[in-house]
């Protein structure tokens, strides 16, 4: 299953015609998009220990970080196949 086919913590992005990271991928250079994905994963990992603050932190944020990392892995694997 592709990272585009899943979402952690609801389905609000899946219900959109264009998922936010698809728009970012279209608007940014490949290097910028990779940085966006890495930065998003880091942001979720940075708040793991804030569990209980506004519903943030804990396992759900680890899963959200993994989701962004899964997308980066897909991009890297795709790049390896085309190079």
mmCIF file of C-alpha atoms in Angstrom:
data_model
loop_
_atom_site.group_PDB
_atom_site.id
_atom_site.type_symbol
_atom_site.label_atom_id
_atom_site.label_comp_id
_atom_site.label_asym_id
_atom_site.label_seq_id
_atom_site.Cartn_x
_atom_site.Cartn_y
_atom_site.Cartn_z
ATOM 1 C CA UNK A 1 0.000 0.000 0.000
ATOM 2 C CA UNK A 2 1.271 3.462 -0.885
ATOM 3 C CA UNK A 3 1.662 6.180 1.724
ATOM 4 C CA UNK A 4 -0.923 8.110 -0.326
ATOM 5 C CA UNK A 5 -3.495 5.407 0.436
ATOM 6 C CA UNK A 6 -3.363 5.795 4.210
ATOM 7 C CA UNK A 7 -3.707 8.486 6.845
ATOM 8 C CA UNK A 8 -2.996 8.464 10.565
ATOM 9 C CA UNK A 9 -5.440 10.194 12.910
ATOM 10 C CA UNK A 10 -8.553 10.526 10.786
ATOM 11 C CA UNK A 11 -9.495 10.820 7.150
ATOM 12 C CA UNK A 12 -9.721 14.581 6.655
ATOM 13 C CA UNK A 13 -6.882 14.650 4.097
ATOM 14 C CA UNK A 14 -8.118 11.536 2.288
ATOM 15 C CA UNK A 15 -11.467 13.269 1.700
ATOM 16 C CA UNK A 16 -9.815 16.158 -0.166
ATOM 17 C CA UNK A 17 -9.561 16.136 -3.948
ATOM 18 C CA UNK A 18 -5.826 16.739 -3.623
ATOM 19 C CA UNK A 19 -3.912 15.732 -0.539
ATOM 20 C CA UNK A 20 -1.697 18.496 0.878
ATOM 21 C CA UNK A 21 1.545 16.627 0.247
ATOM 22 C CA UNK A 22 0.517 16.061 -3.380
ATOM 23 C CA UNK A 23 0.142 19.831 -3.763
ATOM 24 C CA UNK A 24 3.485 20.392 -2.058
ATOM 25 C CA UNK A 25 5.124 17.882 -4.393
ATOM 26 C CA UNK A 26 3.704 19.751 -7.410
ATOM 27 C CA UNK A 27 4.774 23.187 -6.144
ATOM 28 C CA UNK A 28 8.230 22.400 -4.733
ATOM 29 C CA UNK A 29 11.432 21.143 -6.301
ATOM 30 C CA UNK A 30 12.260 17.486 -5.528
ATOM 31 C CA UNK A 31 14.852 18.602 -2.956
ATOM 32 C CA UNK A 32 12.410 21.020 -1.316
ATOM 33 C CA UNK A 33 9.683 18.367 -1.189
ATOM 34 C CA UNK A 34 12.069 15.872 0.413
ATOM 35 C CA UNK A 35 12.964 18.529 2.991
ATOM 36 C CA UNK A 36 9.277 19.162 3.662
ATOM 37 C CA UNK A 37 8.701 15.447 4.298
ATOM 38 C CA UNK A 38 11.758 15.148 6.548
ATOM 39 C CA UNK A 39 10.811 18.298 8.463
ATOM 40 C CA UNK A 40 7.265 17.035 8.999
ATOM 41 C CA UNK A 41 8.544 13.703 10.340
ATOM 42 C CA UNK A 42 10.919 15.521 12.694
ATOM 43 C CA UNK A 43 8.113 17.792 13.926
ATOM 44 C CA UNK A 44 5.945 14.811 14.847
ATOM 45 C CA UNK A 45 8.844 13.077 16.589
ATOM 46 C CA UNK A 46 9.672 16.272 18.503
ATOM 47 C CA UNK A 47 6.263 16.298 20.150
ATOM 48 C CA UNK A 48 6.071 12.600 21.076
ATOM 49 C CA UNK A 49 6.670 13.348 24.763
ATOM 50 C CA UNK A 50 3.920 15.973 24.961
ATOM 51 C CA UNK A 51 1.209 13.330 25.315
ATOM 52 C CA UNK A 52 -1.905 14.744 26.907
ATOM 53 C CA UNK A 53 -1.364 18.287 25.628
ATOM 54 C CA UNK A 54 -4.230 19.082 23.234
ATOM 55 C CA UNK A 55 -4.393 15.456 22.086
ATOM 56 C CA UNK A 56 -0.839 15.570 20.775
ATOM 57 C CA UNK A 57 2.064 13.228 21.352
ATOM 58 C CA UNK A 58 2.486 9.586 22.064
ATOM 59 C CA UNK A 59 2.065 6.681 19.698
ATOM 60 C CA UNK A 60 -0.134 8.554 17.242
ATOM 61 C CA UNK A 61 2.611 11.081 16.530
ATOM 62 C CA UNK A 62 5.146 8.269 16.070
ATOM 63 C CA UNK A 63 2.793 6.775 13.496
ATOM 64 C CA UNK A 64 2.376 10.151 11.794
ATOM 65 C CA UNK A 65 6.164 10.528 11.579
ATOM 66 C CA UNK A 66 6.387 7.008 10.124
ATOM 67 C CA UNK A 67 3.790 7.982 7.506
ATOM 68 C CA UNK A 68 6.027 10.818 6.277
ATOM 69 C CA UNK A 69 9.055 8.521 6.370
ATOM 70 C CA UNK A 70 7.127 5.943 4.319
ATOM 71 C CA UNK A 71 6.538 8.628 1.693
ATOM 72 C CA UNK A 72 10.250 9.508 1.631
ATOM 73 C CA UNK A 73 11.124 5.817 1.264
ATOM 74 C CA UNK A 74 8.747 5.537 -1.707
ATOM 75 C CA UNK A 75 10.393 8.548 -3.361
ATOM 76 C CA UNK A 76 13.898 7.221 -2.751
ATOM 77 C CA UNK A 77 12.995 3.778 -4.100
ATOM 78 C CA UNK A 78 11.389 5.366 -7.158
ATOM 79 C CA UNK A 79 14.535 7.460 -7.747
ATOM 80 C CA UNK A 80 16.734 4.360 -7.484
ATOM 81 C CA UNK A 81 14.625 2.543 -10.097
ATOM 82 C CA UNK A 82 14.829 5.447 -12.556
ATOM 83 C CA UNK A 83 18.577 6.121 -12.115
#
